[in-house]
Coordinates of C-alpha atoms and ligand atoms in Angstrom, one line a residue:
X1 CA 0.0 0.0 0.0
X2 CA 1.3 3.5 -0.9
X3 CA 0.1 5.8 1.8
X4 CA -1.3 9.2 1.3
X5 CA 1.0 10.6 4.1
X6 CA 3.9 9.0 6.0
X7 CA 4.0 10.1 9.6
X8 CA 5.7 7.0 11.0
X9 CA 8.6 7.7 8.5
X10 CA 8.6 11.5 9.5
X11 CA 8.8 10.7 13.2
X12 CA 11.2 7.8 12.9
X13 CA 13.5 10.1 11.0
X14 CA 13.6 12.5 14.1
X15 CA 13.1 10.1 16.9
X16 CA 16.7 10.4 18.0
X17 CA 16.4 14.0 18.3
X18 CA 13.0 14.2 20.1
X19 CA 13.5 11.3 22.6
X20 CA 16.1 13.5 24.6
X21 CA 13.8 16.4 24.4
X22 CA 10.9 14.4 25.8
X23 CA 13.1 13.0 28.6
X24 CA 14.3 16.6 29.4
X25 CA 10.6 17.8 29.9
X26 CA 9.9 14.8 32.0
X27 CA 13.0 15.4 34.2
X28 CA 12.3 19.1 34.4
X29 CA 9.1 18.8 36.3
X30 CA 7.6 21.8 34.3
X31 CA 4.7 20.6 32.2
X32 CA 2.3 23.5 31.4
X33 CA 3.3 26.8 29.9
X34 CA 7.0 26.3 30.6
X35 CA 10.3 27.1 28.7
X36 CA 9.5 24.9 25.6
X37 CA 6.3 26.8 24.8
X38 CA 7.9 30.2 25.4
X39 CA 10.8 29.2 23.1
X40 CA 8.6 27.7 20.5
X41 CA 6.5 30.8 20.5
X42 CA 9.6 32.9 20.2
X43 CA 11.0 30.8 17.3
X44 CA 7.7 30.5 15.5
X45 CA 7.3 34.4 15.6
X46 CA 10.8 34.9 14.1
X47 CA 10.2 32.2 11.5
X48 CA 6.8 33.7 10.4
X49 CA 7.8 37.3 10.8
X50 CA 5.4 38.5 13.5
X51 CA 5.6 40.0 16.9
X52 CA 3.6 37.6 18.8
X53 CA 2.9 33.9 18.6
X54 CA 0.7 32.3 21.3
X55 CA 0.5 28.4 21.6
X56 CA -3.0 26.9 22.2
X57 CA -4.5 23.5 22.4
X58 CA -5.3 23.1 18.6
X59 CA -6.2 24.8 15.5
X60 CA -9.9 25.0 16.1
X61 CA -9.3 26.7 19.5
X62 CA -6.9 29.0 17.8
X63 CA -9.8 30.3 15.8
X64 CA -12.3 30.3 18.6
X65 CA -9.9 32.3 20.9
X66 CA -8.9 34.7 18.2
X67 CA -12.6 35.5 17.4
X68 CA -13.5 35.8 21.0
X69 CA -10.5 38.0 21.8
X70 CA -11.6 40.1 18.9
X71 CA -14.9 40.6 20.6
X72 CA -16.9 38.7 17.8
X73 CA -20.0 37.0 19.0
X74 CA -23.9 36.9 18.8
X75 CA -25.3 39.2 16.2
X76 CA -22.1 39.4 14.2
X77 CA -21.3 37.9 10.7
X78 CA -18.0 36.4 9.7
X79 CA -17.2 35.8 6.0
X80 CA -15.4 32.6 5.1
X81 CA -15.1 29.9 2.4
X82 CA -17.5 27.0 2.1
X83 CA -14.7 24.9 0.8
X84 CA -12.5 24.2 3.8
X85 CA -12.2 22.0 6.7
X86 CA -15.5 22.3 9.0
X87 CA -13.6 24.0 11.9
X88 CA -13.0 27.2 9.8
X89 CA -16.8 27.9 10.0
X90 CA -17.4 25.8 13.4
X91 CA -15.3 28.3 15.3
X92 CA -17.5 31.2 14.0
X93 CA -20.6 29.4 15.2
X94 CA -18.9 28.5 18.4
X95 CA -18.5 32.0 19.6
X96 CA -22.1 32.7 18.6
X97 CA -21.6 34.5 15.2
X98 CA -23.0 33.4 11.9
X99 CA -20.7 32.2 9.0
X100 CA -21.5 33.9 5.7
X101 CA -20.0 31.9 2.8
X102 CA -18.4 33.3 -0.3
X103 CA -17.7 31.0 -3.3
X104 CA -14.2 30.0 -4.4
X105 CA -11.8 30.8 -7.1
X106 CA -11.6 28.1 -9.9
X107 CA -7.9 27.8 -9.9
X108 CA -6.6 28.3 -6.3
X109 CA -9.7 26.9 -4.6
X110 CA -9.5 30.0 -2.1
X111 CA -12.0 32.8 -1.4
X112 CA -13.0 34.4 -4.7
X113 CA -12.2 38.0 -4.0
X114 CA -14.4 39.4 -6.9
X115 CA -17.5 38.0 -4.9
X116 CA -16.3 39.1 -1.4
X117 CA -17.8 42.7 -1.2
X118 CA -21.3 41.6 -2.1
X119 CA -21.3 39.4 1.0
X120 CA -20.5 42.3 3.4
X121 CA -23.3 43.6 5.5
X122 CA -23.7 46.1 8.4
X123 CA -23.2 43.0 10.7
X124 CA -20.0 41.7 9.1
X125 CA -17.1 42.0 11.6
X126 CA -14.3 39.9 10.1
X127 CA -13.2 37.7 7.1
X128 CA -11.5 34.4 7.7
X129 CA -9.5 33.4 4.4
X130 CA -8.3 29.9 4.4
X131 CA -5.0 29.1 2.7
X132 CA -6.3 25.9 1.3
X133 CA -4.0 22.9 0.6
X134 CA -1.0 25.2 1.5
X135 CA -1.5 28.0 -1.0
X136 CA -2.2 31.5 0.4
X137 CA -5.4 33.2 -0.5
X138 CA -5.3 36.7 -2.3
X139 CA -4.3 38.4 0.7
X140 CA -3.7 41.9 -0.8
X141 CA -7.1 42.1 -2.2
X142 CA -8.7 40.7 1.0
X143 CA -6.9 43.1 3.1
X144 CA -7.8 46.1 0.8
X145 CA -11.4 45.2 1.0
X146 CA -11.2 44.8 4.8
X147 CA -9.7 48.1 5.3
X148 CA -12.4 49.8 3.1
X149 CA -15.2 48.2 5.3
X150 CA -13.3 48.4 8.6
X151 CA -13.2 44.5 9.0
X152 CA -10.7 42.3 10.7
X153 CA -8.9 39.6 8.8
X154 CA -8.1 36.3 10.6
X155 CA -6.0 34.0 8.4
X156 CA -6.9 30.2 8.8
X157 CA -3.3 29.3 8.1
X158 CA -3.8 25.7 9.5
X159 CA -2.6 24.1 6.1
X160 CA 0.1 26.7 5.3
X161 CA 3.0 26.8 7.8
X162 CA 5.8 28.1 5.7
X163 CA 3.9 29.3 2.7
X164 CA 4.5 32.6 1.3
X165 CA 2.6 35.4 -0.3
X166 CA 4.8 38.0 -2.3
X167 CA 7.7 37.2 0.1
X168 CA 5.6 37.3 3.4
X169 CA 4.7 34.2 5.3
X170 CA 1.2 33.1 5.4
X171 CA 0.1 34.0 8.9
X172 CA 1.9 37.3 9.0
X173 CA -0.4 39.4 6.8
X174 CA -3.9 39.6 8.5
X175 CA -4.7 41.1 11.9
X176 CA -4.3 37.7 13.4
X177 CA -3.7 34.0 12.0
X178 CA -4.3 30.6 13.3
X179 CA -2.2 27.5 12.8
X180 CA -2.8 23.8 13.8
X181 CA -0.1 21.2 14.9
X182 CA -2.4 18.3 14.1
X183 CA -0.1 15.5 13.0
X184 CA -0.8 15.5 9.2
X185 CA -0.2 19.3 9.0
X186 CA 3.2 20.4 7.5
X187 CA 4.4 21.3 10.9
X188 CA 2.6 18.8 13.2
X189 CA 3.2 17.0 16.4
X190 CA 2.3 13.5 17.7
X191 CA -1.0 14.8 19.1
X192 CA -3.0 18.2 19.1
X193 CA -1.6 21.7 19.2
X194 CA -2.3 25.2 17.7
X195 CA -0.8 28.6 17.5
X196 CA -2.1 32.2 17.1
X197 CA 0.0 35.0 15.5
X198 CA -0.5 38.6 15.5
X199 CA 1.3 41.8 15.5
X200 CA -1.2 43.5 17.9
X201 CA 0.1 43.7 21.5
X202 CA -3.3 44.0 23.2
X203 CA -4.8 41.1 21.1
X204 CA -1.9 38.8 21.9
X205 CA -2.3 39.8 25.8
X206 CA -6.0 39.0 25.6
X207 CA -5.4 35.5 23.8
X208 CA -2.8 34.8 26.5
X209 CA -5.4 35.4 29.2
X210 CA -8.1 33.5 27.5
X211 CA -6.1 30.3 27.0
X212 CA -5.6 30.3 30.8
X213 CA -9.1 30.7 32.3
X214 CA -9.0 34.5 31.7
X215 CA -6.2 34.8 34.2
X216 CA -3.0 36.8 34.1
X217 CA -2.3 36.3 38.1
X218 CA -2.8 32.9 39.5
X219 CA -6.3 32.4 40.8
X220 CA -7.3 35.9 39.9
X221 CA -9.6 35.9 36.8
X222 CA -10.4 39.0 34.8
X223 CA -12.7 37.4 32.1
X224 CA -14.4 34.0 31.3
X225 CA -11.7 32.2 29.4
X226 CA -10.7 28.7 28.4
X227 CA -8.4 25.9 29.2
X228 CA -6.6 25.8 25.9
X229 CA -2.8 25.5 26.2
X230 CA -0.2 23.9 24.1
X231 CA 1.6 21.2 26.2
X232 CA 5.3 21.5 27.1
X233 CA 5.9 18.0 25.6
X234 CA 4.4 19.0 22.2
X235 CA 6.2 22.4 22.3
X236 CA 9.5 20.4 22.7
X237 CA 8.7 18.1 19.7
X238 CA 7.6 21.0 17.7
X239 CA 10.8 22.8 18.2
X240 CA 12.7 20.0 16.6
X241 CA 10.2 19.8 13.7
X242 CA 10.3 23.6 13.0
X243 CA 14.0 23.2 12.3
X244 CA 13.3 20.6 9.7
X245 CA 10.3 22.4 8.2
X246 CA 11.9 24.4 5.4
X247 CA 13.6 21.2 4.2
X248 CA 10.3 19.2 4.4
X249 CA 8.5 21.9 2.5
X250 CA 11.2 22.1 -0.1
X251 CA 10.8 18.2 -0.6
X252 CA 6.9 18.7 -0.9
X253 CA 7.6 21.4 -3.6
X254 CA 10.0 19.3 -5.5
X255 CA 7.6 16.2 -5.5
X256 CA 4.7 18.3 -6.5
X257 CA 6.7 19.7 -9.4
X258 CA 7.5 16.2 -10.3
X259 CA 3.9 15.2 -10.4
X260 CA 3.1 18.3 -12.4
X261 CA 5.7 17.6 -15.0
X262 CA 4.9 14.0 -15.4
X263 CA 1.1 14.3 -15.4
X264 CA 0.8 17.3 -17.7
X265 CA -0.6 16.8 -21.1
X266 CA -3.1 14.4 -19.8
X267 CA -6.4 15.9 -20.8
X268 CA -8.6 14.3 -18.0
X269 CA -6.5 15.6 -15.2
X270 CA -6.4 19.2 -14.1
X271 CA -3.3 19.8 -12.1
X272 CA -2.8 22.3 -9.0
X273 CA -1.8 25.7 -10.2
X274 CA 0.5 28.0 -8.2
X275 CA -0.8 31.5 -8.4
X276 CA 1.5 34.5 -9.1
X277 CA 3.5 35.5 -6.1
X278 CA 2.6 32.4 -4.1
X279 CA 4.8 29.8 -2.4
X280 CA 2.5 26.8 -2.2
X281 CA 3.7 24.4 0.3
X282 CA 1.4 21.4 -0.8
X283 CA -0.1 20.4 2.5
X284 CA -2.0 18.3 0.0
X285 CA -1.5 17.5 -3.6
X286 CA -5.1 17.7 -5.0
X287 CA -5.9 17.3 -8.7
X288 CA -9.1 17.4 -10.6
X289 CA -10.9 14.7 -12.7
X290 CA -14.4 14.7 -14.2
X291 CA -14.1 10.9 -13.8
X292 CA -13.1 11.1 -10.1
X293 CA -14.8 8.0 -9.1
X294 CA -13.1 5.9 -11.7
X295 CA -9.7 7.5 -10.7
X296 CA -10.3 6.6 -7.0
X297 CA -11.3 3.1 -8.0
X298 CA -8.2 2.4 -10.2
X299 CA -5.9 3.9 -7.6
X300 CA -7.4 1.7 -4.8
X301 CA -6.9 -1.4 -7.0
X302 CA -3.2 -0.6 -7.6
X303 CA -2.7 -0.2 -3.9
X304 CA -2.4 3.6 -3.8
X305 CA -4.3 5.5 -1.1
X306 CA -6.3 8.6 -2.0
X307 CA -8.7 10.8 -0.4
X308 CA -11.3 13.3 -1.1
X309 CA -10.9 16.9 0.2
X310 CA -13.8 18.0 0.7
X311 CA -16.6 15.8 -0.4
X312 CA -19.5 18.2 1.0
X313 CA -19.2 21.9 1.0
X314 CA -19.9 23.6 4.4
X315 CA -23.2 25.1 3.3
X316 CA -24.6 21.7 2.6
X317 CA -23.6 20.2 5.8
X318 CA -26.3 18.9 8.2
X319 CA -24.9 21.2 10.9
X320 CA -25.6 24.2 8.8
X321 CA -29.0 23.3 7.6
X322 CA -30.4 26.2 9.7
X323 CA -28.6 28.6 7.5
X324 CA -31.1 27.8 4.6
X325 CA -28.4 27.3 1.9
X326 CA -29.1 24.8 -0.9
X327 CA -27.3 23.1 -3.8
X328 CA -26.5 25.6 -6.4
X329 CA -25.8 28.6 -4.0
X330 CA -21.9 28.1 -4.3
X331 CA -21.5 26.4 -7.7
X332 CA -17.6 26.4 -7.8
X333 CA -17.2 24.9 -4.3
X334 CA -19.9 22.4 -5.4
X335 CA -18.3 21.4 -8.6
X336 CA -14.8 21.1 -6.9
X337 CA -16.3 18.9 -4.2
X338 CA -17.1 16.4 -7.0
X339 CA -14.0 16.6 -8.9
X340 CA -10.9 17.0 -6.5
X341 CA -9.0 14.2 -5.1
X342 CA -5.6 14.0 -3.2
X343 CA -2.7 11.6 -4.1
X344 CA 0.2 10.6 -2.0
X345 CA 2.5 13.5 -1.1
X346 CA 4.7 14.1 1.9
X347 CA 8.4 14.9 2.4
X348 CA 8.7 11.1 3.1
X349 CA 7.1 9.8 -0.2
X350 CA 9.8 7.9 -2.1
X351 CA 10.4 8.6 -5.8
X352 CA 9.8 4.8 -6.6
X353 CA 6.2 5.2 -4.9
X354 CA 5.6 8.5 -6.7
X355 CA 6.4 6.8 -10.0
X356 CA 3.8 4.1 -9.2
X357 CA 1.1 6.7 -8.5
X358 CA 2.1 8.6 -11.9
X359 CA 1.9 5.4 -13.9
X360 CA -1.6 4.4 -12.5
X361 CA -2.9 8.0 -13.1
X362 CA -1.6 8.1 -16.6
X363 CA -2.8 4.6 -17.5
X364 CA -6.2 5.3 -15.9
X365 CA -7.0 8.0 -18.5
X366 CA -5.5 6.3 -21.4
X367 CA -1.9 7.7 -21.8
X368 CA -0.6 11.0 -23.2
X369 CA -2.8 13.2 -25.4
X370 CA -0.4 13.7 -28.0
Ligands
PLP401 C1 -6.8 21.4 10.5 C2 -7.5 22.6 10.2 C3 -8.3 23.2 11.2 C4 -8.3 22.8 12.6 O1 -7.3 22.3 13.3 P1 -7.2 21.3 14.5 O2 -5.8 21.4 15.0 O3 -7.5 20.0 14.0 O4 -8.4 21.8 15.5 C5 -8.8 24.4 11.0 N1 -8.9 24.8 9.7 C6 -8.2 24.2 8.7 C7 -8.3 24.8 7.2 C8 -7.6 22.9 8.9 O5 -7.0 22.3 7.9

């Protein structure tokens, strides 16, 4: 079986480096909000080019705490994409606000900035662009629109640690940004974790309070908060992984380019496009086919794992039935949900394995066009 991702290989490759770090945490007696969290926050802030980075329990909490710290709640609307992992919208609902969806761009699968303004109402407070599959959204246009309408921009950068937009890191452009350290993300740990970045001192301070029961001074609570902290153990592991990240992302890009080169000219496959000024870091390598079901079947028969991201756009989810959306409301997202599929890609995919995937995909649609 050729797996979609290779987490065992990844952690095996750095086991010798992380085991002593885990031992050091155990020996230190300091397990919550200790030196590893502080150091990871400092190192991540430097890497991303931001003033503040705050570790939290997971990427979903990163979004919830950021929205809460921005004062967004009941009566407010937040614009996001219907073509993302559920958590992007779930966090908006969790704080009592309403997600308002805007359809996606055909090529990048990110928010379609041409349609953004028509979704803005007097209740709109923020926009959450998602850097889907590791490719940054049109941040300049989004920031310009937000500025014109007095809105906050919270980047959902959960799939994009290390991605770039015109030389700036994803997660350094909006008013705040949220990252996930879920194992499969480009920068992931062996459990859950998350991070919030911002250049706003007060916002960072509020988020630090919120993650720790609304408290700055032990047993004195200024606001109702959460228990949402990044563990010392995960921070220690992530510090090792952060040092590897550029190499891992470069390998993802190399393998993605290899797919693009060897699969191009096959008329039934539409390959991922890197938009101008973007550095896509291929959290997932997703391609499109009008005959997706057949592709998935052929891949499975050949022992190649594949997956569909995402089979049902958020406006059609049972949980959002109350919003009253129906099939046809976001046609691009709907079409992509029927065409896109991911094939194996990670820094630990072997070229021999990739060659098998390439051969199966080429044969599935009957060889080169010319
Ligand atoms: C993974 C992910 C999240 C949620 O992160 P968790 O750490 O799993 O809570 C949110 N948004 C997007 C786009 C994601 O890919």
